[in-house]
XYZ file of C-alpha atoms in Angstrom:
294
model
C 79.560 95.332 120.099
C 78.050 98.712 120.884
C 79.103 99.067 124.253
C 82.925 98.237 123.086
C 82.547 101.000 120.734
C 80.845 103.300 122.928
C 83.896 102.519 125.561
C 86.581 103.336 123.191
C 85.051 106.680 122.516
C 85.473 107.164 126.212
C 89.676 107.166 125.632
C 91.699 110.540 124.995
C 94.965 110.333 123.327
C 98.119 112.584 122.855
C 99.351 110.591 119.847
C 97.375 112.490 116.974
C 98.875 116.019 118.313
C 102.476 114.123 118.896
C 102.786 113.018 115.370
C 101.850 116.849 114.205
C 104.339 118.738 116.596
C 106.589 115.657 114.974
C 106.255 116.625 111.316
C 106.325 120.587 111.729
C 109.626 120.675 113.712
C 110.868 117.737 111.362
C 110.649 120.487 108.407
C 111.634 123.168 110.736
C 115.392 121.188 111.248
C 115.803 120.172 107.866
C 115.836 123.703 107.031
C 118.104 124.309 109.303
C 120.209 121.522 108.283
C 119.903 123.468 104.157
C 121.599 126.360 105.396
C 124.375 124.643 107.450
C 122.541 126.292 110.684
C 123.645 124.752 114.104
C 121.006 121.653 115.601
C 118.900 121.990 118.958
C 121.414 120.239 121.000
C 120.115 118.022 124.617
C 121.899 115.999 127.154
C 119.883 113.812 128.941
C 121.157 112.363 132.627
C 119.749 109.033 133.602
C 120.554 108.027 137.663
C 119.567 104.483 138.254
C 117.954 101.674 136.675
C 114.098 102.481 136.828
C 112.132 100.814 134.095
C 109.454 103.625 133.716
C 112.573 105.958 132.893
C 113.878 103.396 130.677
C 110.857 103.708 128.946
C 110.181 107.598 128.389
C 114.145 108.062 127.389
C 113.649 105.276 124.589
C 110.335 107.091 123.684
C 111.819 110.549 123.126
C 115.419 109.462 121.824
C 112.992 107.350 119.400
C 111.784 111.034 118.154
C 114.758 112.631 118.862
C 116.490 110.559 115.978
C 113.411 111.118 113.906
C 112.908 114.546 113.476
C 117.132 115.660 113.786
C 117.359 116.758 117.062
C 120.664 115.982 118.492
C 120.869 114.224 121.832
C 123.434 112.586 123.806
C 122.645 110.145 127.470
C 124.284 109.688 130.215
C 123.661 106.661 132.195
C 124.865 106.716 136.024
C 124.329 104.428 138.492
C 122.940 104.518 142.254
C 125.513 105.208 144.100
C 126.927 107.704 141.393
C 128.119 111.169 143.844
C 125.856 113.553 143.897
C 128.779 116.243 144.007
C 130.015 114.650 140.707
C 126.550 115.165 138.939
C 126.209 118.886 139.855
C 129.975 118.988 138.517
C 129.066 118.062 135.378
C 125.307 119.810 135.177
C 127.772 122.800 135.042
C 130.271 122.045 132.212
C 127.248 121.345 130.597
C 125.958 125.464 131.577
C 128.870 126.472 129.953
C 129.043 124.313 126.883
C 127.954 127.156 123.980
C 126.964 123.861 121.663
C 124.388 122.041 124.084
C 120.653 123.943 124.330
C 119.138 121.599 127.013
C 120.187 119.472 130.083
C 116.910 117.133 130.731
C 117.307 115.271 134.123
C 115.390 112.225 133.656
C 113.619 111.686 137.041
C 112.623 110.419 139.778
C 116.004 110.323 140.837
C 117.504 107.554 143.636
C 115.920 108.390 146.952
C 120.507 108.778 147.973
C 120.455 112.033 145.699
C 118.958 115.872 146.444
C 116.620 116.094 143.570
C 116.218 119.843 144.097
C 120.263 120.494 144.112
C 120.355 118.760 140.767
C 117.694 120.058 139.323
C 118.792 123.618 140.338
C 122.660 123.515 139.320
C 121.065 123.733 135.774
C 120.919 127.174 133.946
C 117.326 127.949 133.985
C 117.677 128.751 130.465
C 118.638 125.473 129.712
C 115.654 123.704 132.012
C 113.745 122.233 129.666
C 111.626 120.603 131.753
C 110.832 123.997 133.680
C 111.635 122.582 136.891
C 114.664 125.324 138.390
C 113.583 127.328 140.947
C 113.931 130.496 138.625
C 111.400 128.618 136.282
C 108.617 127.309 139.098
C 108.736 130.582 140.342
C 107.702 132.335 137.128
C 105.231 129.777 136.632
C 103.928 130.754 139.853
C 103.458 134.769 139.086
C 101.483 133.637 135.790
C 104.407 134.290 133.455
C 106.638 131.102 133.050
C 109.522 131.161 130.544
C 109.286 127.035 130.307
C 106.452 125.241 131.639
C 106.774 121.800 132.832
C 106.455 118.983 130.078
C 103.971 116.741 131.789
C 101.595 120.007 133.599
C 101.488 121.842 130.036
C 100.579 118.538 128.174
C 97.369 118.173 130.668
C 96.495 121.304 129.679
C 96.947 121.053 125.900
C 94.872 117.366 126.305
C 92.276 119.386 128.385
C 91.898 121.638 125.358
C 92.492 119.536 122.704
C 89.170 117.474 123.577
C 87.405 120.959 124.410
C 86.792 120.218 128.194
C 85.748 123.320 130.058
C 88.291 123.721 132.819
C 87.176 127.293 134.152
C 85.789 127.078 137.658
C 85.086 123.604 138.086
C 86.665 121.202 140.859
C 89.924 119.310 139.875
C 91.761 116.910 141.770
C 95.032 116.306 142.099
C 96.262 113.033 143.393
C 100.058 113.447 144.142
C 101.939 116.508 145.044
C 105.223 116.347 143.372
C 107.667 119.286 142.267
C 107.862 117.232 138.603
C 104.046 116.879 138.311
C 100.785 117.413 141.563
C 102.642 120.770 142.567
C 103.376 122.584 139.042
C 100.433 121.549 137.422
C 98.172 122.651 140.529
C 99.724 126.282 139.799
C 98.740 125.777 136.371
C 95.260 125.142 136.910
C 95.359 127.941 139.084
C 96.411 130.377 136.647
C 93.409 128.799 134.203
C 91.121 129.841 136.863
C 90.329 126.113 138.033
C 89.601 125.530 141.610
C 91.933 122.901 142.330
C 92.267 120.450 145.528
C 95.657 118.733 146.295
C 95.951 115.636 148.316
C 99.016 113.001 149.029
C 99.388 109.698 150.988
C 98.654 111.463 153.979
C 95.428 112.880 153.099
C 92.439 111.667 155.658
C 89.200 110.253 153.669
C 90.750 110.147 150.083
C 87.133 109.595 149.163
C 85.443 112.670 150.185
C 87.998 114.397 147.347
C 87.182 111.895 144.815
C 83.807 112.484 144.945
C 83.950 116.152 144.355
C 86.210 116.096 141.802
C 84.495 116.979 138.125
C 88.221 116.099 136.923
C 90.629 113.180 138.686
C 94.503 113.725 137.661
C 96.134 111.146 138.958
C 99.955 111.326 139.435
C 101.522 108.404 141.708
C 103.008 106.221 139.783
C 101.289 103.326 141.838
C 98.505 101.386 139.596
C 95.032 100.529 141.707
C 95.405 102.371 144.671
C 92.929 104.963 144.393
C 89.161 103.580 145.721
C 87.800 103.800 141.824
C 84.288 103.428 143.575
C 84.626 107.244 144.795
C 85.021 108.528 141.391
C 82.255 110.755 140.248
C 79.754 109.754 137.795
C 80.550 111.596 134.313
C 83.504 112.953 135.398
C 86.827 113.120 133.614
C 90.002 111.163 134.609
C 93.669 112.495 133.243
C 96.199 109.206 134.579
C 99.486 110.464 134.412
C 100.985 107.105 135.696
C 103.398 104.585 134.318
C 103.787 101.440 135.581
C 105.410 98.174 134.615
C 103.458 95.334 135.780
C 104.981 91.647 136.268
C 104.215 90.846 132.101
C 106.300 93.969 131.416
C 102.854 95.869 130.322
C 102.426 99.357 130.695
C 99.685 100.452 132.896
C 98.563 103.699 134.277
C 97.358 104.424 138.100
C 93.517 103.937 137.247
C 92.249 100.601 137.039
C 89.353 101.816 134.504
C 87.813 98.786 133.689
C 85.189 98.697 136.958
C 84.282 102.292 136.224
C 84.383 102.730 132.308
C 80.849 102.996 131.485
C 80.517 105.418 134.367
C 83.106 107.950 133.273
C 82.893 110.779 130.938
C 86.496 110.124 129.757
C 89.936 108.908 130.680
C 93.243 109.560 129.167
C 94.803 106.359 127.253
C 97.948 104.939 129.282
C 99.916 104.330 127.288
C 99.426 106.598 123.899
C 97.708 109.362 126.629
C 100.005 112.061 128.651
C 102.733 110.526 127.445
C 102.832 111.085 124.125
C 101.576 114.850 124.895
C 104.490 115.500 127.099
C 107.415 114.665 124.356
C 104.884 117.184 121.987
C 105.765 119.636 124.767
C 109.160 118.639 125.402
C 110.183 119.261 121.573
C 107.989 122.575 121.835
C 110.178 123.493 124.419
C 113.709 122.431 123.196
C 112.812 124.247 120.294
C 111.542 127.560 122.259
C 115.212 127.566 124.375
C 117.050 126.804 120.894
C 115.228 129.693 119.065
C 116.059 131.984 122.792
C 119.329 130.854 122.055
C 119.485 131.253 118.854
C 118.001 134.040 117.524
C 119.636 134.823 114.107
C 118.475 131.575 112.638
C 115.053 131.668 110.574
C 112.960 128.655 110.365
């Protein structure tokens, strides 16, 4: 009975920080909503029919509703044009009434991810992932920081792990996740290591790495034997398995009672990035909005 205990200390979770972010902005809009004041407005676009997507859309339109935030989707599929999409990005750049365009990705291998993402108004990116913003981030002075990066961060320092200096791995180089949060890191003074698909002897990283962040969306992949002893893994991953359960990349079982911790898929990062996603909504609708007081 111990050990079970002792094992479930070993889990960090985003949900406790989630439901506070929930609850202040809650009050925040209903003040708003007192003195007739305009809503924090998003559009989200969904491209295709990928169940992990299906998942984080219900997940945020589930605290959308919830705290007031207004929110409209629009579903495309596959084969939607590309040309079409950018089209509409832009009505959406003009619209005075909408705060925040959200593409929900990965997007269908047929579409230019970076076009998309970059026909958006950079100060309606609120996922920080426009050139404009990426760039900023880069220089140490980002106007919106990407959801998923910032909430590894805020996890990081939620659970008071030391971050300055030591070795952090990054599994997955991404422009949504491995590549902006590796420039986070940077900025916290973190020596980080990068590697992909392509990396030779995967292992030699692993061991080195005081923290693992995996981001590849692929579950039990990574040789869990290489992992270092105490060391901290963040698993960014979602993945639907053939029961419809939600697992991360890390198969954690094997290597539990060797870890220091490991971030809870799901109730982990992903709860932690919609925190950050509302904080950042409501950053762009205050930007936008100046004259209204909360």
């Amino acid at each position: 009975m111990s050990n079970i205990i002792n094992n479930k200390k070993k889990f960090i979770y985003g949900i406790k920080y989630l439901k506070k972010i929930k609850y202040k902005i809650k009050k925040n809009i209903l003040n708003l909503k007192r003195n007739n004041k305009k809503l924090p407005y998003i559009i989200i676009i969904n491209i295709g029919n990928n169940e992990s997507s299906k998942i984080y859309i219900k997940n945020k339109c589930k605290i959308f509703r919830y705290i007031g935030i207004k929110y409209k989707i629009y579903n495309f599929k596959n084969n939607i044009n590309e040309n079409n999409i950018i089209k509409l990005i832009k009505k959406f750049n003009y619209n005075k009434n909408i705060d925040c365009i959200l593409i929900q990705l990965p997007l269908p291998k047929n579409l230019n991810t970076n076009n998309i993402i970059n026909s958006i108004n950079p100060y309606k990116d609120v996922d920080g992932l426009h050139y404009y913003n990426i760039g900023k981030l880069s220089q140490g002075n980002p106007y919106i920081i990407p959801c998923t990066s910032k909430a590894i961060i805020k996890l990081l320092n939620i659970y008071k792990i030391n971050i300055i200096g030591i070795n952090i791995l990054i599994i997955g180089c991404s422009n949504l996740i491995g590549k902006p949060t590796n420039m986070l890191l940077i900025n916290k003074k973190c020596t980080v290591t990068i590697i992909n698909k392509y990396t030779k002897n995967i292992k030699k990283y692993i061991k080195k790495a005081d923290i693992l962040i995996s981001a590849i969306g692929k579950y039990n992949i990574i040789p869990i034997k290489s992992i270092k002893k105490n060391s901290i893994i963040i698993d960014v991953g979602i993945n639907i398995d053939n029961n419809k359960k939600v697992k991360g990349d890390i198969n954690y079982k094997p290597i539990i009672n060797k870890i220091k911790y490991i971030s809870a898929v799901p109730g982990g990062i992903g709860p932690m990035t919609i925190a950050i996603l509302i904080k950042n909504i409501m950053k762009i609708y205050k930007n936008k909005n100046k004259n209204n007081k909360f």
